[in-house]
Structures are given as structure tokens and as C-alpha cells.
């Protein structure tokens, strides 16, 4: 085989040599003077140009300042990012302030997408009138209205109970050429109606959708299934679920499964819940942490502790990370069963997982210890609270009053009122009625009589406070798995 030849470098190797030196050109005295004069003139011209440019720049800034008024012109990106952050956090007042600054800028151009996002936020924050004003401002600035902007305003009206205005806007959309309502528009209106149990309006909307050839989507069906389940309309719920499965075009998802399981589980229909859980699994729907929270809560309330423990073992086996809601559910379940050892073990596990307890957690502990007449354990919970950053509310204090009252610890029960005062929490009618019941049961009628006047004064000063606290308590404990 012939050997490969190495290519020859066409360039010769570098040679060490002196660098080329340009010969100096000697100038006469007259030529040197002429060169100095030219350099001086050039420097003078450059200085005059720099001064002129600076003056023109300052004059331009002054003109911009006069046009834009007192506010200074700002860069677009920081303002827009600031606006997006306030919208995402539902800070409607801050969002409107930033939007006002945005509109003052010279580079601002009206954008219907920004208006729609702000209208949605105002609706969520219970500001439907401001949402309408913004809708009008959008039109006056030359932004064309479309289906999305109409739907955003309709949502703001309906979610705040302004159904007359919402349905009037729906009719306006139906009579327009380019803004006719779609399944998204109807789904939003249906959701608002079921939240106030206006099922007659729901049936009417479904009929209108059918007449216009608009088929419900997954969101529509899931909203109906969840609403029928919460209101114990199980026949309608199963009929809607069956229709969804027959339709074929709407793929049921994990939200549909969770709504179905929650409806049957919360009503104690454990076998039906398990039947549908198997059906959804066969359809390829995989459970999430919320699904397991629903199962745990349902088994706990039904007293099926073997099944509850089986779900817990399954979650640990397949590495499902427990959340605050998960821990609160199992703590409540074992506390209700009187299994304080298991409850305390789970509470220690919760802290080792660095999950911060909240008032729901503490209420479960206090309620369980009160039921078991373990006053010293309740004292331990109060010591924990002193060293923990936990915001206490009226529901926790009422739970504490109830626990001490049932144990007959009247001194400690009265001390809760002092604790509430230190924490800046005002007792409500539930607080005083719980204490009166405990005093009467303990034969302390004089103490009970003293507190009767407190109830009247609380109801007079804060007529809606007790109802609000009661709703808050129910929503925290009954809808816990849905969190």
C-alpha cells in the first residue's frame, strides 16, 4: 500500500525580521503651524455640534413632558409585567392604577386583550359596575367588541348575581352578527346559576343550547355533575354522566371523576363511589392527590378505617406526596375515632415533612382531646401555638370553648375570652351560646344569665358576622377535600 503523502505548506515558515518602519517625513515650520490650526478648528466644530445635540435633546424632553403631563414616560416592558402580576394576584385596585399609568404613555395603543383580562379580574373581585365601565372605555378607545369581551362582562355580571343584566347581555350577543355566544359563554352562565341553585335557569340554558346546535363540552358536563352531586340530585347527576359518556366527543377527565366521587362519598354512598372509581380507572383516568383526599375523607366519615388505611398505604407505596389537606383529613378521621395515638403520630409526621399546620389542623386536635377529656393535651396544643406562626380565627376559639365546656373546665373556658382579646379576635354569638350551654349543663345558671345580654349586643353590632363565621366554618371542614 502506498504511504499517504503529507501536504506541503504553501506558505514559507516565518522569518525573524525587523518590522517595516515607515520613513519619517520632515515638515517645515509653516506646514506644522498649518496642521495645528486645522486641528484647533476641528475641535471647535466638534464642540459646537455636541452642544447643539445636547440642546436639541433637552428641548425634545421638555416637549414630551408637556404632552404627557405630570407623569414621566416609562418603559413598556416593566409596566406590562407589573400589570400582569397584579392581574394574576387579583389585586384589582393596583391593576387599575398601573393601567391608568399605561394609558398615559406616548407609546400606548389600546389593546382589547388587556381590557378583557381586567374585566375578568373585576368580575372575580365583585366589581361588576367597574367591569361595565371598563367595557365602555374599551369601546370608546376604538377597540372592537368580540365574543370574548362580551363573555368577560357577562361573567362579571352572573358570578355576582346580576342575572338580569347577564341574560340581557346574552340576548344582545344572540342578536349580533359577529359575537354570538358559544359553549364557553353558556358554560360560564350555567356555572353561575348552579352556584345559587337556579336549576330552572340551567334547564332553560341547556334547551337554548340544544336549539342552536351548541353541544355541551367537558367543562359544561363537569359543572353540572358537580352541582347535582352537591345538591343531592343523584338521578340527574347519573343521567348527565351517562349522557357525557354516550356523547363520545367529550372526554371525561379527572375533574369529572373527582366531582362524581365527592358527590357519592360525601353522602355516604361508598359502594356507588367505588363503582364509579373503577369505571373511571377502566376509562384511563388516573387519580390525583385530590382524588385520594376525597377517598380518605369519604372513608373517614363513613367509619371505614380499614379502607382509609389501605388508601394511605397505596399513596405511600406509589410516592404520592401528602399535602396539608391530606394530613387534615386523616387527623380529623382518627381524632373522630378516638385513636389519639395514630393522630399524634400523623401530626409528628406532618411536622417532619415540614408542612405547616393551620387552624383546621389545630381544631381537629382540640376537638379530639376535648372528646377524650384530655385537658393537659389541649394545653400542649396551646404551647405549640405560642411557638408557631399560625393565624388563629374565630372558628378555632369557638372549638376551644366547646372542648373546655364539654370537659367542665369553666375557668379555662372563660380564659379563652381573654386569649381572644389578646389576639384581637371578637367573640360572636356562637361563642357565647356555647358557653351558656356549658354553664347550664354544669348548673351555673347565674353565669349563663350574665352572658345572654352579650348575644344581643353582638347581633346588634355585627348582624352578619355570625352567619359569615358559620359559613366559613362549614366551608373549611365540609369542603376540605376539594381544596
XYZ file of C-alpha atoms in Angstrom:
483
model
C 0.000 0.000 0.000
C 1.346 3.406 -0.905
C 2.009 5.674 2.015
C -0.054 8.826 2.342
C 1.947 11.915 1.497
C 1.831 14.892 3.845
C 0.608 18.045 2.042
C 3.222 20.691 1.584
C 2.548 24.013 3.358
C 2.318 26.605 0.571
C 3.397 29.350 2.929
C 7.076 29.597 3.896
C 7.999 29.434 7.591
C 8.063 32.753 9.424
C 11.342 34.561 9.334
C 12.555 36.722 12.216
C 12.981 40.112 10.713
C 12.645 43.700 11.731
C 9.214 45.211 11.231
C 8.733 47.605 8.394
C 9.482 51.120 9.526
C 7.930 53.986 7.679
C 10.371 56.716 6.914
C 9.761 59.912 8.815
C 8.566 62.828 6.742
C 10.026 66.078 7.847
C 7.668 69.091 7.860
C 8.609 72.682 7.522
C 7.707 75.167 10.255
C 4.982 76.673 8.077
C 3.358 73.277 7.442
C 3.412 72.403 11.155
C 1.644 75.677 12.016
C -0.991 74.986 9.355
C -1.676 71.470 10.766
C -2.088 72.811 14.330
C -4.539 75.403 13.064
C -6.674 72.765 11.319
C -6.777 70.578 14.451
C -7.917 73.559 16.522
C -10.725 74.361 14.061
C -11.874 70.717 14.012
C -12.056 70.563 17.809
C -14.087 73.763 17.873
C -16.566 72.408 15.291
C -16.937 69.100 17.223
C -17.628 71.016 20.463
C -20.307 73.136 18.775
C -22.000 70.007 17.367
C -22.059 68.304 20.811
C -23.591 71.408 22.423
C -26.218 71.630 19.679
C -27.184 67.960 20.082
C -27.500 68.331 23.858
C -29.770 71.372 23.492
C -31.978 69.595 20.961
C -32.252 66.565 23.276
C -33.276 68.729 26.238
C -35.824 70.569 24.124
C -37.332 67.253 22.936
C -37.624 66.011 26.528
C -39.385 69.238 27.513
C -41.904 68.832 24.692
C -42.580 65.190 25.688
C -43.049 66.295 29.297
C -45.627 68.885 28.245
C -47.546 66.328 26.182
C -47.540 63.550 28.763
C -48.399 65.813 31.685
C -47.024 65.332 35.189
C -46.249 61.588 34.784
C -42.883 60.632 33.323
C -42.645 58.364 30.301
C -41.809 54.807 31.298
C -40.512 51.750 29.526
C -43.262 49.443 28.164
C -41.945 46.104 29.480
C -41.782 46.898 33.254
C -45.267 48.454 33.205
C -46.785 45.498 31.363
C -45.084 42.966 33.641
C -46.308 44.882 36.684
C -49.845 44.879 35.279
C -49.717 41.117 34.594
C -48.517 40.456 38.156
C -51.416 42.428 39.693
C -53.935 40.700 37.395
C -52.605 37.238 38.315
C -52.823 38.091 42.041
C -56.373 39.523 41.652
C -55.250 42.904 43.024
C -57.832 44.859 41.069
C -57.141 48.310 42.538
C -53.405 48.080 41.893
C -54.079 46.674 38.413
C -56.320 49.639 37.521
C -53.711 52.120 38.851
C -50.999 50.576 36.684
C -53.383 50.511 33.720
C -54.038 54.256 34.171
C -50.268 54.859 34.063
C -50.084 52.702 30.960
C -52.704 54.777 29.146
C -50.763 57.994 29.852
C -47.666 56.819 27.960
C -46.904 58.164 24.484
C -46.313 54.660 23.136
C -49.643 53.297 24.443
C -52.034 51.715 21.965
C -55.451 50.364 23.082
C -55.410 46.568 23.412
C -58.658 44.626 23.797
C -56.840 41.640 25.357
C -55.713 43.778 28.317
C -59.239 45.140 28.741
C -60.716 41.611 28.736
C -58.267 40.395 31.386
C -59.069 43.380 33.604
C -62.835 42.872 33.179
C -62.431 39.216 34.234
C -60.449 40.262 37.323
C -63.059 42.854 38.300
C -65.759 40.207 37.997
C -63.846 37.823 40.250
C -63.299 40.622 42.779
C -67.017 41.511 42.981
C -66.739 44.749 40.996
C -69.295 44.288 38.178
C -70.041 48.013 37.803
C -66.358 48.816 37.334
C -66.178 45.964 34.823
C -69.024 47.608 32.852
C -67.245 50.991 32.964
C -64.085 49.408 31.618
C -66.098 47.709 28.865
C -67.458 51.113 27.822
C -63.965 52.647 27.961
C -62.711 49.874 25.696
C -65.369 50.745 23.117
C -64.683 54.489 23.373
C -60.960 53.885 22.733
C -61.785 52.195 19.443
C -61.326 48.543 20.445
C -63.779 46.344 18.611
C -66.005 44.238 20.864
C -65.964 40.500 20.257
C -67.321 37.320 21.792
C -64.519 37.205 24.371
C -65.147 40.733 25.663
C -68.915 40.157 25.839
C -68.360 36.855 27.682
C -65.993 38.526 30.173
C -68.623 41.160 31.059
C -71.375 38.520 31.180
C -69.226 36.509 33.601
C -68.716 39.592 35.800
C -72.486 40.102 35.990
C -73.505 36.468 36.524
C -70.906 35.495 39.124
C -72.062 38.459 41.249
C -75.760 37.670 40.999
C -76.717 40.289 38.366
C -78.625 37.707 36.331
C -81.000 40.189 34.659
C -78.053 42.073 33.181
C -76.253 38.834 32.303
C -79.249 37.394 30.412
C -79.870 40.762 28.745
C -76.272 40.739 27.519
C -76.758 37.145 26.309
C -79.743 38.249 24.205
C -77.659 41.097 22.805
C -74.981 38.585 21.809
C -77.537 36.261 20.189
C -78.866 39.141 18.051
C -75.394 40.263 16.920
C -73.661 39.051 13.777
C -70.085 38.576 14.970
C -70.455 38.000 18.739
C -72.838 35.070 19.027
C -72.434 33.081 22.272
C -70.566 29.780 22.167
C -70.298 26.832 24.550
C -67.806 28.767 26.708
C -70.322 31.625 27.181
C -73.117 29.252 28.144
C -70.869 27.209 30.462
C -69.928 30.340 32.426
C -73.579 31.334 32.805
C -74.586 27.789 33.805
C -71.853 27.695 36.452
C -73.102 30.954 37.981
C -76.684 29.641 38.005
C -75.851 26.355 39.754
C -73.905 28.225 42.436
C -77.196 29.787 43.566
C -79.190 26.594 42.834
C -81.101 28.281 39.996
C -81.653 24.961 38.213
C -84.685 26.288 36.304
C -82.389 28.748 34.555
C -79.905 25.927 33.924
C -82.574 23.815 32.201
C -83.590 26.815 30.107
C -79.997 27.461 29.022
C -79.456 23.811 28.096
C -82.623 23.935 25.961
C -81.414 27.082 24.178
C -78.036 25.439 23.529
C -79.750 22.395 22.029
C -81.965 24.561 19.786
C -78.906 26.422 18.489
C -76.934 23.236 17.891
C -74.370 24.038 20.598
C -73.270 20.835 22.349
C -72.019 20.898 25.960
C -68.297 20.323 26.416
C -66.348 18.669 29.228
C -66.469 21.831 31.366
C -70.255 22.094 30.987
C -70.853 18.464 31.926
C -68.390 18.548 34.834
C -70.021 21.711 36.218
C -73.457 20.063 36.086
C -72.228 16.789 37.622
C -70.542 18.658 40.477
C -73.623 20.834 41.117
C -76.113 17.937 41.020
C -73.876 15.946 43.361
C -73.551 18.740 45.926
C -77.313 19.263 45.969
C -78.001 15.509 46.265
C -79.693 15.340 42.841
C -78.141 11.931 42.188
C -80.590 10.838 39.470
C -79.805 13.943 37.396
C -76.114 13.565 38.110
C -76.019 9.989 36.838
C -78.150 10.931 33.821
C -75.749 13.767 32.944
C -72.744 11.497 33.416
C -74.342 8.845 31.181
C -75.088 11.455 28.502
C -71.494 12.635 28.635
C -70.157 9.101 28.216
C -72.574 8.380 25.318
C -71.723 11.639 23.553
C -68.201 10.396 22.808
C -66.930 13.829 21.752
C -66.458 14.977 25.368
C -63.632 13.220 27.095
C -64.269 12.922 30.803
C -61.268 13.991 32.834
C -60.020 13.758 36.411
C -62.157 16.758 37.405
C -65.276 14.890 36.299
C -64.145 11.822 38.237
C -63.429 13.832 41.387
C -66.806 15.591 41.218
C -68.589 12.233 40.910
C -66.627 10.575 43.710
C -67.091 13.560 46.024
C -70.850 13.601 45.451
C -71.361 9.940 46.334
C -68.678 9.811 49.022
C -69.900 12.841 50.959
C -73.430 11.383 51.057
C -72.193 8.068 52.431
C -72.814 6.063 49.223
C -69.468 4.305 49.455
C -70.281 1.343 47.176
C -71.517 3.627 44.388
C -68.414 5.793 44.795
C -66.168 2.744 44.460
C -68.128 1.531 41.420
C -67.561 4.809 39.587
C -63.923 4.923 40.685
C -63.392 1.572 38.922
C -65.270 2.801 35.831
C -63.130 5.909 35.518
C -59.950 3.889 36.002
C -61.019 1.484 33.248
C -61.542 4.547 31.033
C -57.898 5.511 31.603
C -58.437 8.368 34.071
C -55.589 8.363 36.571
C -56.229 9.555 40.155
C -54.527 12.630 41.562
C -53.783 13.699 45.133
C -57.222 15.354 45.238
C -58.836 12.042 44.253
C -57.153 10.301 47.172
C -58.142 13.139 49.513
C -61.788 12.569 48.521
C -61.489 8.820 49.147
C -59.803 9.382 52.521
C -62.454 11.875 53.613
C -65.310 9.621 52.473
C -63.941 6.547 54.246
C -63.171 8.581 57.378
C -66.682 9.990 57.644
C -68.190 6.564 56.972
C -66.018 4.971 59.660
C -64.339 2.624 57.135
C -60.915 2.852 58.731
C -59.535 -0.302 57.090
C -60.173 1.182 53.649
C -58.829 4.536 54.805
C -55.577 2.859 55.901
C -55.439 0.961 52.595
C -55.563 4.268 50.671
C -52.844 5.697 52.912
C -50.614 2.684 52.249
C -51.249 2.926 48.499
C -50.261 6.608 48.484
C -47.030 5.863 50.348
C -46.232 2.876 48.143
C -46.547 4.883 44.932
C -44.929 8.049 46.331
C -47.890 10.410 46.341
C -46.730 13.417 48.375
C -49.158 14.296 51.144
C -50.463 17.855 51.286
C -51.816 19.936 54.153
C -55.335 18.891 53.111
C -54.373 15.199 53.217
C -52.995 15.491 56.737
C -56.006 17.484 57.933
C -58.386 14.811 56.625
C -56.646 11.853 58.298
C -56.067 13.776 61.550
C -59.773 14.579 61.711
C -60.687 10.966 60.892
C -58.516 9.351 63.582
C -59.433 12.049 66.098
C -63.119 11.389 65.469
C -62.474 7.667 66.033
C -60.686 8.386 69.320
C -57.405 6.927 68.031
C -55.226 9.609 69.649
C -52.019 7.578 69.266
C -52.362 7.383 65.475
C -53.464 11.029 65.306
C -50.390 12.203 67.228
C -48.114 10.018 65.092
C -49.507 11.639 61.949
C -49.111 15.110 63.454
C -45.419 14.394 64.129
C -45.061 13.072 60.584
C -46.667 16.240 59.276
C -44.135 18.406 61.085
C -41.221 16.247 59.955
C -42.443 16.724 56.355
C -42.189 20.494 57.011
C -45.892 21.020 56.353
C -47.127 23.946 58.404
C -50.325 23.216 60.401
C -53.234 25.630 60.068
C -56.374 26.321 62.092
C -58.144 23.274 60.622
C -55.300 21.073 61.929
C -55.456 22.619 65.394
C -59.246 22.341 65.564
C -59.022 18.617 64.817
C -56.532 18.147 67.659
C -58.525 20.219 70.171
C -61.801 18.526 69.262
C -60.276 15.046 69.659
C -58.637 15.896 73.003
C -61.844 17.501 74.266
C -63.831 14.396 73.344
C -61.283 12.237 75.197
C -61.291 14.696 78.163
C -57.544 15.300 77.871
C -57.236 18.903 79.129
C -53.450 18.597 79.512
C -53.166 17.685 75.817
C -55.115 20.821 74.839
C -52.643 22.820 76.916
C -49.879 21.222 74.852
C -51.596 22.454 71.660
C -51.714 25.987 73.091
C -47.991 25.791 73.926
C -47.331 24.716 70.337
C -49.309 27.727 69.065
C -47.183 30.129 71.146
C -44.039 28.957 69.318
C -45.624 28.618 65.882
C -46.586 31.215 63.309
C -50.260 30.242 62.961
C -53.060 32.746 62.351
C -55.917 31.886 64.711
C -59.515 32.671 63.806
C -62.923 32.668 65.478
C -63.592 29.057 64.411
C -60.580 27.804 66.394
C -61.530 29.780 69.516
C -65.126 28.508 69.357
C -63.776 24.970 69.065
C -61.587 25.593 72.130
C -64.536 26.997 74.106
C -66.624 23.944 73.165
C -63.885 21.482 74.215
C -63.356 23.097 77.619
C -67.112 23.414 78.157
C -67.740 19.711 77.485
C -64.990 18.794 79.966
C -66.412 21.151 82.593
C -63.216 23.230 82.670
C -65.058 26.521 83.247
C -62.018 28.547 84.358
C -60.133 27.558 81.200
C -63.244 28.214 79.094
C -63.547 31.754 80.444
C -59.811 32.211 79.861
C -60.403 31.676 76.131
C -62.200 35.046 76.046
C -59.097 36.720 77.457
C -56.959 34.910 74.893
C -59.250 36.137 72.113
C -58.913 39.706 73.355
C -55.101 39.428 73.309
C -55.216 38.049 69.766
C -57.602 40.768 68.595
C -60.439 38.336 67.824
C -64.009 39.334 68.683
C -66.381 36.675 70.163
C -69.565 36.024 68.204
C -72.976 34.608 69.074
C -71.702 31.025 68.698
C -69.004 31.707 71.302
C -71.485 32.945 73.908
C -74.148 30.305 73.159
C -71.560 27.546 73.559
C -70.526 28.974 76.929
C -74.150 29.363 78.067
C -74.867 25.725 77.173
C -71.823 24.576 79.154
C -72.740 26.717 82.194
C -76.330 25.419 82.192
C -75.131 21.826 81.947
C -72.837 22.463 84.927
C -75.663 24.075 86.940
C -74.073 27.556 86.789
C -77.248 29.388 85.748
C -76.127 32.779 87.082
C -73.101 32.744 84.774
C -75.319 31.717 81.866
C -77.706 34.591 82.567
C -74.856 37.117 82.523
C -73.870 36.049 79.018
C -77.355 36.260 77.473
C -77.055 40.025 77.135
C -73.760 39.570 75.250
C -75.507 37.688 72.432
C -77.941 40.549 71.801
C -75.146 43.137 71.780
C -73.072 41.067 69.315
C -76.023 40.572 66.969
C -76.813 44.278 67.106
C -73.256 45.455 66.415
C -72.395 42.798 63.769
C -75.618 41.300 62.388
C -73.940 39.307 59.595
C -70.806 38.274 61.475
C -72.168 35.066 62.990
C -73.620 33.826 59.706
C -70.345 34.600 57.940
C -68.322 32.753 60.604
C -70.656 29.767 60.403
C -70.343 29.596 56.608
C -66.569 29.890 56.943
C -66.523 27.007 59.409
C -68.679 24.769 57.204
C -66.650 25.517 54.067
C -63.365 24.727 55.816
C -64.424 21.354 57.181
C -67.033 20.038 54.751
C -65.282 21.018 51.505
C -61.797 20.290 52.744
C -61.006 17.588 50.152
C -61.804 19.916 47.337
C -59.053 22.293 48.292
